[in-house]
Each structure stands twice: as structure tokens, then as C-alpha cells.
């Protein structure tokens, strides 16, 4: 296992060395030249794409850091303005916006460090194992043509000029191999820790991001609540209220006809009874849309199972929850699942759907999968965008994987703790 880890560290060190030399040096040079050309006007057009290229390069290193060494590096960039205007004015404003972002200058500083210290650490991670193998190669006799052609050959601190010194290269190579087994993975991790020191947002930037995130989710929560109130008002006005008004008019007519035309009065009473039953059903549906009774009584797992039974498409549900989350979190998760299932049933052409709900590492994780035709994406004003806003109120996130042809997987995560609160039903 150690040998495999060390060999992987060597290969990855070589890849990182190439990225630092070919990527960081090139991008640093181009970006600095572009910034210098801003007073001439040219830089205003070349700087934004180069800054975005640097961010893509940095994000690739973030991905490698978590994949290869388990080092997580946060993304500190401010969201690009959604109302970017076309033309020269819009390009100048975008350039100014990017240059005002402190993360841009941290990226530029990281490029300098990466092409020097980052390159050295990556090369060292790749060097020990191959250099140790070289000692055994020298001891096997490869030293002789090299020495015949160029004189004494130095292997580390050992001058190789005869079979005796060549044989000494083998134990020295074994020592380098041993160092490689230990140091190569550590040097690789050290490279990514150095990267994190420059790419990770500073406490001030992290606080600014947090404040911005809270502001956005507060606005989303207010907008969602207002939209929900308007929906309830509309449903009451168009549904139950209209039926209750009709029932009241029918009862008034019955009162006038009960002595003159009992048969007609009886017919109107039957119609009023039907209206009252329909109004009651609509009120129940409305209450279920606000907060389903099964969710309050039985918890999220049973509520999702009940929801699955009402779907036109077969849904398999797997729930593993050792406790219950807070009521607002359960409600948000339930309606998020409901929205995703409804969208999949209406638009995905799915024959089956699967819902997996579990809690791990302080996260409520929900995955909704369907075997439909795929192509789902988060678009402004779309159903998935509404789900994303709903989850964002609780610092939750939503991710969509939906290649054309399917399948589609919608993953939701909400940070929360579970309590031992028992179902009430």
C-alpha cells in the first residue's frame, strides 16, 4: 500500500510540476502584461478572460487538492454581475469588477509562489523514488558506458568509477527509495497545503462572503414567504371560498323553497352537501400544502413515503434517519423532494424514480434519481431554481447531474442535527 501511494505521489508530482511550469508561469506573464496594458485600452478587453482563465487554473488545483490529498480549499470569488452589459462599457465595468475582487490579487500572488515553491515541492515529490531506482540501475552495470564516455559519475554524494563504488549505489538507492515511500506523499500534501495558504479566503473575505450569502438567503426567504402567502390567498379565493359562497347561496334558496317546492329544495341541499365536501377536501389539500399532517406527526421519512405513494410514477424510497431534524428543515426538505419528484414526473418521461434520504456527518443528504431522458438544469425562474433558493435559506446546496439521455440525479444537502424527537402519531 505504501509503495502504491508513493508511486502515485511521484506521478502526481510530475503532473503538478508541469502545471506549475506550463500553467502558472504562462498565466502570470500574460495577466501581468495585460494589466499593464489597461491604460492603453487593450488590457480592458484582454484582462477579464485572463482573470477567468487564472480562476479556472486555481479551481483545477482546488479539485486536485481535495481529490489527491484530501485538502479542501474554499472558493472565494465574488459572483459575476448578472446584468453585464454588452459592448465597450460593459467590458470595462467587468474588468474593474474583477480587479476590485481581492481574490484576483491573491490568485496572482499564488501564481508567483506556485511557479517557484510549488514547482520545487512537486518535483521533490516526484524525485525520490526514480532517483532511488537509479542507484540499482547503476549497480547493474549501466555506470560503465556512462563513465567511459564522460569520466566519473556522481550519484548523490557517491562518485562512481568502478564496480566497487557502483555496488555501493544499490544501498544508497534503497535509502532514497525508503525516503520516497515516506516523503513523497508528505511533499505532495505539503504542496497543496502551500496552495491552500494562498488560495483559501482570508477571515475577512470569508466573513464578507458569509454576510453576502446571508443577505441573499434572507431576501430569498422573504420572497418565498410572500409567494407562498399569495398562493394560499389565491387558492382560498378561487377554491374553498367560492364553494362556500355558492353553498351559502344554495342554502338561502332552500330556505325560500322548502315549503313551496320541497323536491327542488332537496336537490339544492344535495348540491350544497357536495359543495361542502369539495370545499373541505380543498382545505385539506391546502393545509397539506402548507405543512402536511404526516410530516408533523410521523417525520420526514414517512412523509416522503406517503408522497411517493401519491405519485403517478413508481417511486422507491430508502430512508435512514436515526432521529428528526428541526421542523423548518423537515418542511424545506419535504417540499424540495416534492418539487423534484413532480418535475421529474411531468417533464423527464421517467418510468421509475428513487429517493434516498439519510443523515451523515452533520448533513441531511437527499438524492432523487429518475430514469428519464435527462437534460435537466437549474435555470432562473425554474422549479429547480426555486428548490435551490428554498434550501439556501438553511445553508443547503443543490446539485444536478443530468446528461442528455439520462439518468438524472438531483442531490440536496442541508446542514442540521437530528434529535431523538419521537413521532406523535
Coordinates of N, CA, C and O in Angstrom, one line a residue, residues 129-265:
X129 N 11.7 8.5 -5.5 CA 11.6 7.1 -6.0 C 12.4 6.8 -7.2 O 13.1 5.8 -7.3
X130 N 12.2 7.6 -8.3 CA 13.0 7.4 -9.5 C 14.5 7.5 -9.2 O 15.3 6.7 -9.8
X131 N 14.9 8.4 -8.3 CA 16.4 8.5 -8.0 C 16.9 7.3 -7.3 O 18.0 6.9 -7.5
X132 N 16.0 6.7 -6.4 CA 16.4 5.5 -5.7 C 16.5 4.4 -6.7 O 17.5 3.6 -6.6
X133 N 15.7 4.3 -7.7 CA 15.8 3.2 -8.7 C 17.0 3.4 -9.5 O 17.7 2.4 -9.9
X134 N 17.5 4.6 -9.7 CA 18.7 4.9 -10.5 C 19.9 4.2 -9.8 O 20.8 3.7 -10.5
X135 N 19.9 4.2 -8.5 CA 21.0 3.5 -7.8 C 21.1 2.0 -8.1 O 22.3 1.5 -8.4
X136 N 20.0 1.3 -8.2 CA 20.1 -0.1 -8.6 C 20.5 -0.2 -10.1 O 21.1 -1.2 -10.5
X137 N 20.0 0.7 -10.9 CA 20.4 0.7 -12.3 C 21.9 0.8 -12.5 O 22.6 0.1 -13.3
X138 N 22.5 1.7 -11.7 CA 24.0 1.9 -11.7 C 24.7 0.6 -11.3 O 25.7 0.2 -11.9
X139 N 24.2 0.0 -10.2 CA 24.8 -1.2 -9.7 C 24.7 -2.3 -10.7 O 25.5 -3.3 -10.6
X140 N 23.7 -2.3 -11.6 CA 23.5 -3.4 -12.5 C 24.5 -3.3 -13.7 O 24.6 -4.2 -14.5
X141 N 25.3 -2.2 -13.8 CA 26.4 -2.1 -14.8 C 26.2 -1.0 -15.8 O 27.0 -0.8 -16.6
X142 N 25.1 -0.2 -15.6 CA 24.9 0.9 -16.6 C 25.9 2.0 -16.3 O 26.2 2.8 -17.2
X143 N 26.6 2.0 -15.2 CA 27.6 3.0 -14.9 C 28.7 3.0 -15.9 O 29.3 4.0 -16.2
X144 N 29.1 1.8 -16.4 CA 30.3 1.6 -17.1 C 30.3 2.5 -18.4 O 31.3 3.2 -18.7
X145 N 29.3 2.3 -19.3 CA 29.4 3.2 -20.5 C 29.3 4.7 -20.2 O 29.8 5.5 -21.0
X146 N 28.6 5.0 -19.1 CA 28.5 6.4 -18.8 C 29.9 7.0 -18.4 O 30.3 8.0 -18.8
X147 N 30.5 6.2 -17.5 CA 31.9 6.6 -17.0 C 32.9 6.6 -18.2 O 33.7 7.5 -18.3
X148 N 32.8 5.6 -19.1 CA 33.7 5.5 -20.2 C 33.5 6.8 -21.1 O 34.5 7.2 -21.7
X149 N 32.3 7.3 -21.2 CA 32.1 8.4 -22.1 C 32.4 9.7 -21.5 O 32.9 10.6 -22.1
X150 N 32.1 9.9 -20.2 CA 32.2 11.2 -19.6 C 33.1 11.2 -18.3 O 33.1 12.3 -17.6
X151 N 33.7 10.1 -17.9 CA 34.5 10.2 -16.7 C 33.7 9.8 -15.5 O 32.6 9.1 -15.6
X152 N 34.1 10.2 -14.3 CA 33.4 9.8 -13.0 C 32.0 10.3 -13.0 O 31.8 11.5 -13.4
X153 N 31.1 9.5 -12.6 CA 29.7 9.9 -12.5 C 29.3 9.9 -11.0 O 29.5 9.0 -10.2
X154 N 28.7 11.1 -10.6 CA 28.3 11.3 -9.2 C 26.9 10.8 -9.1 O 26.0 11.3 -9.8
X155 N 26.7 9.9 -8.1 CA 25.3 9.5 -7.7 C 25.1 10.0 -6.3 O 25.7 9.5 -5.4
X156 N 24.3 11.1 -6.2 CA 24.2 11.9 -4.9 C 25.6 12.3 -4.5 O 26.3 13.0 -5.3
X157 N 26.1 11.9 -3.4 CA 27.5 12.2 -2.9 C 28.5 11.1 -3.2 O 29.6 11.2 -2.8
X158 N 28.1 10.1 -4.0 CA 29.0 8.9 -4.3 C 29.5 9.0 -5.7 O 28.8 9.0 -6.6
X159 N 30.9 9.1 -5.8 CA 31.5 9.1 -7.1 C 31.6 7.7 -7.6 O 32.3 6.9 -7.0
X160 N 31.0 7.4 -8.7 CA 31.0 6.0 -9.3 C 32.1 6.0 -10.4 O 32.0 6.7 -11.4
X161 N 33.1 5.1 -10.2 CA 34.2 5.0 -11.2 C 34.6 3.6 -11.3 O 35.5 3.3 -12.1
X162 N 34.1 2.7 -10.5 CA 34.5 1.3 -10.5 C 33.3 0.4 -10.1 O 32.3 0.9 -9.6
X163 N 33.5 -0.9 -10.2 CA 32.4 -1.8 -9.8 C 32.2 -1.7 -8.3 O 31.1 -1.8 -7.8
X164 N 33.3 -1.4 -7.5 CA 33.1 -1.3 -6.1 C 32.2 -0.2 -5.7 O 31.3 -0.3 -4.9
X165 N 32.4 1.0 -6.3 CA 31.6 2.2 -6.0 C 30.2 2.0 -6.6 O 29.2 2.5 -6.0
X166 N 30.1 1.3 -7.7 CA 28.8 1.1 -8.3 C 28.0 0.2 -7.4 O 26.7 0.4 -7.3
X167 N 28.6 -0.8 -6.8 CA 27.8 -1.7 -5.9 C 27.2 -0.9 -4.7 O 26.2 -1.2 -4.1
X168 N 28.0 0.1 -4.3 CA 27.6 1.0 -3.1 C 26.4 1.8 -3.5 O 25.7 2.3 -2.6
X169 N 26.1 2.0 -4.8 CA 25.0 2.8 -5.2 C 23.7 2.1 -4.9 O 22.6 2.7 -4.8
X170 N 23.7 0.7 -4.8 CA 22.5 0.0 -4.5 C 21.9 0.3 -3.1 O 20.7 0.6 -3.0
X171 N 22.7 0.2 -2.1 CA 22.2 0.5 -0.7 C 21.8 2.0 -0.6 O 20.8 2.4 0.0
X172 N 22.6 2.9 -1.3 CA 22.2 4.3 -1.3 C 20.9 4.5 -2.0 O 20.0 5.3 -1.6
X173 N 20.7 3.8 -3.1 CA 19.4 3.9 -3.8 C 18.2 3.3 -3.0 O 17.1 3.9 -3.0
X174 N 18.5 2.3 -2.2 CA 17.5 1.8 -1.3 C 17.1 2.8 -0.3 O 15.9 2.9 0.1
X175 N 18.1 3.6 0.2 CA 17.8 4.6 1.1 C 16.9 5.7 0.5 O 16.0 6.2 1.1
X176 N 17.2 6.1 -0.7 CA 16.4 7.1 -1.4 C 15.0 6.5 -1.6 O 14.0 7.2 -1.5
X177 N 14.9 5.2 -1.9 CA 13.5 4.6 -2.1 C 12.8 4.7 -0.8 O 11.6 5.0 -0.8
X178 N 13.5 4.4 0.3 CA 12.8 4.4 1.6 C 12.3 5.8 1.9 O 11.2 6.0 2.4
X179 N 13.2 6.8 1.6 CA 12.8 8.2 1.8 C 11.6 8.6 1.0 O 10.7 9.3 1.4
X180 N 11.6 8.0 -0.3 CA 10.5 8.3 -1.2 C 9.2 7.8 -0.7 O 8.1 8.4 -0.8
X181 N 9.2 6.6 -0.1 CA 8.0 6.0 0.4 C 7.4 6.8 1.5 O 6.2 6.9 1.7
X182 N 8.3 7.5 2.3 CA 7.8 8.3 3.4 C 7.5 9.7 3.0 O 6.4 10.3 3.3
X183 N 8.4 10.3 2.2 CA 8.4 11.8 2.0 C 7.5 12.2 0.8 O 7.0 13.3 0.8
X184 N 7.5 11.3 -0.2 CA 6.7 11.7 -1.5 C 5.3 12.1 -1.2 O 4.8 13.2 -1.6
X185 N 4.5 11.2 -0.4 CA 3.1 11.6 -0.1 C 3.1 12.9 0.8 O 2.2 13.7 0.6
X186 N 4.0 13.0 1.7 CA 4.1 14.2 2.5 C 4.4 15.5 1.7 O 3.8 16.5 2.0
X187 N 5.3 15.4 0.8 CA 5.6 16.5 0.0 C 4.5 16.9 -0.9 O 4.2 18.1 -1.2
X188 N 3.8 15.9 -1.4 CA 2.6 16.2 -2.3 C 1.5 16.9 -1.4 O 0.9 17.9 -1.9
X189 N 1.3 16.4 -0.2 CA 0.3 17.1 0.6 C 0.8 18.5 1.0 O 0.0 19.5 1.0
X190 N 2.1 18.6 1.2 CA 2.7 20.0 1.5 C 2.5 20.9 0.4 O 2.2 22.1 0.6
X191 N 2.6 20.4 -0.8 CA 2.3 21.3 -2.0 C 0.9 21.9 -1.9 O 0.7 23.1 -2.1
X192 N -0.1 21.0 -1.6 CA -1.5 21.5 -1.6 C -1.7 22.4 -0.3 O -2.6 23.3 -0.4
X193 N -1.1 22.1 0.8 CA -1.2 23.0 1.9 C -0.6 24.4 1.6 O -1.2 25.4 2.1
X194 N 0.5 24.4 0.9 CA 1.0 25.7 0.5 C 0.0 26.4 -0.4 O -0.2 27.6 -0.3
X195 N -0.6 25.7 -1.3 CA -1.6 26.2 -2.2 C -2.8 26.8 -1.4 O -3.3 27.9 -1.7
X196 N -3.2 26.0 -0.4 CA -4.3 26.5 0.4 C -4.0 27.8 1.2 O -4.9 28.6 1.4
X197 N -2.7 27.9 1.6 CA -2.4 29.1 2.3 C -2.6 30.4 1.5 O -2.8 31.5 2.1
X198 N -2.5 30.3 0.2 CA -2.7 31.5 -0.7 C -4.0 31.5 -1.3 O -4.6 32.6 -1.6
X199 N -4.6 30.4 -1.6 CA -5.9 30.4 -2.3 C -7.1 30.4 -1.4 O -8.2 30.9 -1.8
X200 N -7.0 29.9 -0.2 CA -8.1 29.9 0.7 C -8.4 31.4 1.1 O -7.5 32.2 1.3
X201 N -9.7 31.7 1.2 CA -10.1 33.1 1.5 C -9.6 33.5 2.9 O -9.6 32.7 3.8
X202 N -9.2 34.7 3.1 CA -8.8 35.2 4.4 C -10.0 35.3 5.3 O -11.2 35.3 4.8
X203 N -9.9 35.4 6.6 CA -11.0 35.6 7.5 C -11.9 36.7 7.1 O -13.2 36.6 7.2
X204 N -11.3 37.8 6.7 CA -12.2 39.0 6.2 C -13.0 38.6 5.0 O -14.2 38.9 5.0
X205 N -12.4 38.0 4.0 CA -13.1 37.6 2.8 C -14.2 36.5 3.2 O -15.3 36.6 2.6
X206 N -13.8 35.6 4.0 CA -14.8 34.6 4.4 C -16.0 35.2 5.1 O -17.2 34.8 4.8
X207 N -15.8 36.2 6.0 CA -16.8 36.9 6.7 C -17.7 37.7 5.6 O -18.9 37.7 5.7
X208 N -17.0 38.3 4.7 CA -17.8 39.1 3.7 C -18.6 38.2 2.8 O -19.8 38.5 2.5
X209 N -18.1 37.0 2.5 CA -18.9 36.0 1.7 C -20.1 35.5 2.6 O -21.2 35.4 2.0
X210 N -19.8 35.3 3.8 CA -20.9 34.8 4.7 C -22.0 35.9 4.8 O -23.2 35.5 4.8
X211 N -21.7 37.1 5.0 CA -22.7 38.2 5.1 C -23.4 38.3 3.8 O -24.7 38.4 3.8
X212 N -22.7 38.2 2.6 CA -23.4 38.3 1.4 C -24.4 37.1 1.2 O -25.5 37.3 0.7
X213 N -23.9 35.9 1.6 CA -24.8 34.7 1.5 C -26.0 34.9 2.4 O -27.1 34.5 1.9
X214 N -25.8 35.3 3.6 CA -27.0 35.5 4.5 C -27.9 36.6 3.9 O -29.2 36.4 4.1
X215 N -27.4 37.6 3.4 CA -28.3 38.6 2.8 C -29.1 38.1 1.6 O -30.3 38.3 1.5
X216 N -28.4 37.3 0.8 CA -29.2 36.7 -0.4 C -30.2 35.7 0.1 O -31.4 35.7 -0.4
X217 N -29.9 34.8 1.1 CA -30.9 33.9 1.5 C -32.0 34.5 2.3 O -33.1 34.0 2.3
X218 N -31.7 35.6 3.0 CA -32.8 36.4 3.7 C -33.8 36.9 2.7 O -35.0 36.8 2.8
X219 N -33.2 37.5 1.6 CA -34.1 38.0 0.6 C -34.9 36.9 -0.1 O -36.1 37.0 -0.4
X220 N -34.2 35.8 -0.3 CA -35.0 34.6 -0.9 C -36.1 34.1 0.0 O -37.1 33.7 -0.4
X221 N -35.7 34.1 1.3 CA -36.7 33.6 2.3 C -37.9 34.5 2.3 O -39.1 34.1 2.4
X222 N -37.7 35.8 2.3 CA -38.8 36.8 2.3 C -39.6 36.6 1.0 O -40.9 36.6 1.0
X223 N -38.9 36.5 -0.2 CA -39.7 36.4 -1.4 C -40.5 35.1 -1.4 O -41.6 35.0 -1.9
X224 N -39.9 34.0 -0.9 CA -40.6 32.7 -0.9 C -41.8 32.8 0.0 O -42.9 32.3 -0.4
X225 N -41.6 33.4 1.2 CA -42.8 33.5 2.1 C -43.9 34.3 1.4 O -45.1 34.0 1.6
X226 N -43.5 35.4 0.8 CA -44.5 36.3 0.1 C -45.3 35.5 -1.0 O -46.5 35.6 -1.1
X227 N -44.5 34.8 -1.8 CA -45.1 34.0 -2.8 C -46.0 32.9 -2.3 O -47.1 32.6 -2.8
X228 N -45.6 32.3 -1.1 CA -46.4 31.3 -0.5 C -47.7 31.9 0.0 O -48.8 31.3 -0.1
X229 N -47.7 33.0 0.6 CA -48.9 33.7 1.1 C -49.8 34.0 -0.1 O -51.0 33.9 0.0
X230 N -49.2 34.5 -1.2 CA -50.1 34.8 -2.3 C -50.7 33.6 -2.9 O -51.9 33.6 -3.3
X231 N -50.0 32.5 -2.9 CA -50.6 31.2 -3.4 C -51.7 30.7 -2.5 O -52.8 30.3 -3.0
X232 N -51.5 30.8 -1.2 CA -52.6 30.4 -0.2 C -53.8 31.3 -0.4 O -55.0 30.8 -0.5
X233 N -53.6 32.6 -0.5 CA -54.7 33.6 -0.7 C -55.5 33.2 -2.0 O -56.7 33.2 -2.1
X234 N -54.7 33.0 -3.1 CA -55.3 32.7 -4.4 C -56.1 31.4 -4.3 O -57.2 31.3 -4.8
X235 N -55.5 30.3 -3.7 CA -56.2 29.1 -3.6 C -57.5 29.2 -2.8 O -58.5 28.6 -3.1
X236 N -57.4 29.9 -1.7 CA -58.6 30.1 -0.9 C -59.7 30.9 -1.6 O -60.9 30.5 -1.6
X237 N -59.3 31.9 -2.4 CA -60.2 32.8 -3.1 C -60.9 32.0 -4.2 O -62.1 32.1 -4.4
X238 N -60.1 31.2 -5.0 CA -60.6 30.6 -6.2 C -61.2 29.2 -5.9 O -62.0 28.7 -6.7
X239 N -60.9 28.7 -4.7 CA -61.3 27.3 -4.4 C -62.4 27.3 -3.3 O -63.6 27.4 -3.5
X240 N -61.9 27.1 -2.1 CA -62.8 26.9 -1.0 C -63.8 28.0 -0.7 O -65.0 27.8 -0.5
X241 N -63.2 29.3 -0.9 CA -64.1 30.4 -0.6 C -65.3 30.5 -1.6 O -66.4 30.7 -1.2
X242 N -65.0 30.2 -2.9 CA -66.0 30.2 -3.9 C -67.1 29.2 -3.6 O -68.3 29.4 -3.8
X243 N -66.6 28.0 -3.2 CA -67.6 26.9 -3.0 C -68.4 27.2 -1.7 O -69.6 26.9 -1.7
X244 N -67.8 27.8 -0.7 CA -68.6 28.2 0.5 C -69.6 29.3 0.2 O -70.7 29.2 0.7
X245 N -69.2 30.2 -0.7 CA -70.2 31.2 -1.1 C -71.4 30.6 -1.8 O -72.6 30.9 -1.6
X246 N -71.0 29.7 -2.8 CA -72.1 29.0 -3.5 C -73.0 28.2 -2.6 O -74.2 28.1 -2.8
X247 N -72.4 27.6 -1.6 CA -73.2 26.8 -0.7 C -74.1 27.7 0.2 O -75.3 27.3 0.4
X248 N -73.6 28.9 0.5 CA -74.5 29.8 1.3 C -75.7 30.3 0.4 O -76.8 30.4 0.9
X249 N -75.4 30.5 -0.8 CA -76.5 30.9 -1.7 C -77.5 29.8 -1.9 O -78.7 30.0 -1.9
X250 N -77.0 28.6 -2.0 CA -77.9 27.4 -2.2 C -78.8 27.3 -0.9 O -80.0 27.0 -1.0
X251 N -78.2 27.4 0.2 CA -79.0 27.3 1.5 C -80.0 28.4 1.6 O -81.1 28.2 2.1
X252 N -79.7 29.6 1.1 CA -80.7 30.7 1.1 C -81.9 30.3 0.2 O -83.0 30.6 0.5
X253 N -81.5 29.8 -1.0 CA -82.6 29.4 -1.9 C -83.4 28.3 -1.3 O -84.7 28.2 -1.5
X254 N -82.8 27.3 -0.6 CA -83.5 26.2 0.0 C -84.5 26.7 1.1 O -85.6 26.3 1.2
X255 N -84.0 27.7 1.8 CA -84.9 28.3 2.8 C -86.2 28.9 2.2 O -87.3 28.8 2.8
X256 N -86.0 29.5 1.0 CA -87.2 30.1 0.4 C -88.1 29.0 -0.3 O -89.3 29.2 -0.4
X257 N -87.5 27.9 -0.7 CA -88.3 26.9 -1.5 C -88.7 25.7 -0.6 O -89.5 24.9 -1.1
X258 N -88.3 25.6 0.6 CA -88.6 24.4 1.4 C -90.1 24.1 1.6 O -90.5 22.9 1.7
X259 N -90.9 25.2 1.6 CA -92.3 24.9 1.8 C -93.1 24.9 0.4 O -94.0 24.1 0.2
X260 N -92.6 25.7 -0.6 CA -93.3 25.8 -1.9 C -92.9 24.6 -2.8 O -93.7 24.1 -3.5
X261 N -91.6 24.2 -2.8 CA -91.1 23.2 -3.7 C -90.1 22.3 -3.0 O -88.9 22.5 -3.2
X262 N -90.6 21.4 -2.1 CA -89.7 20.5 -1.3 C -88.7 19.7 -2.2 O -87.6 19.5 -1.8
X263 N -89.2 19.3 -3.4 CA -88.3 18.5 -4.3 C -87.1 19.3 -4.7 O -85.9 18.8 -4.7
X264 N -87.4 20.5 -5.1 CA -86.3 21.4 -5.6 C -85.4 21.8 -4.4 O -84.1 21.8 -4.6
X265 N -85.9 22.0 -3.2 CA -85.1 22.3 -2.1 C -84.2 21.1 -1.7 O -83.1 21.3 -1.3

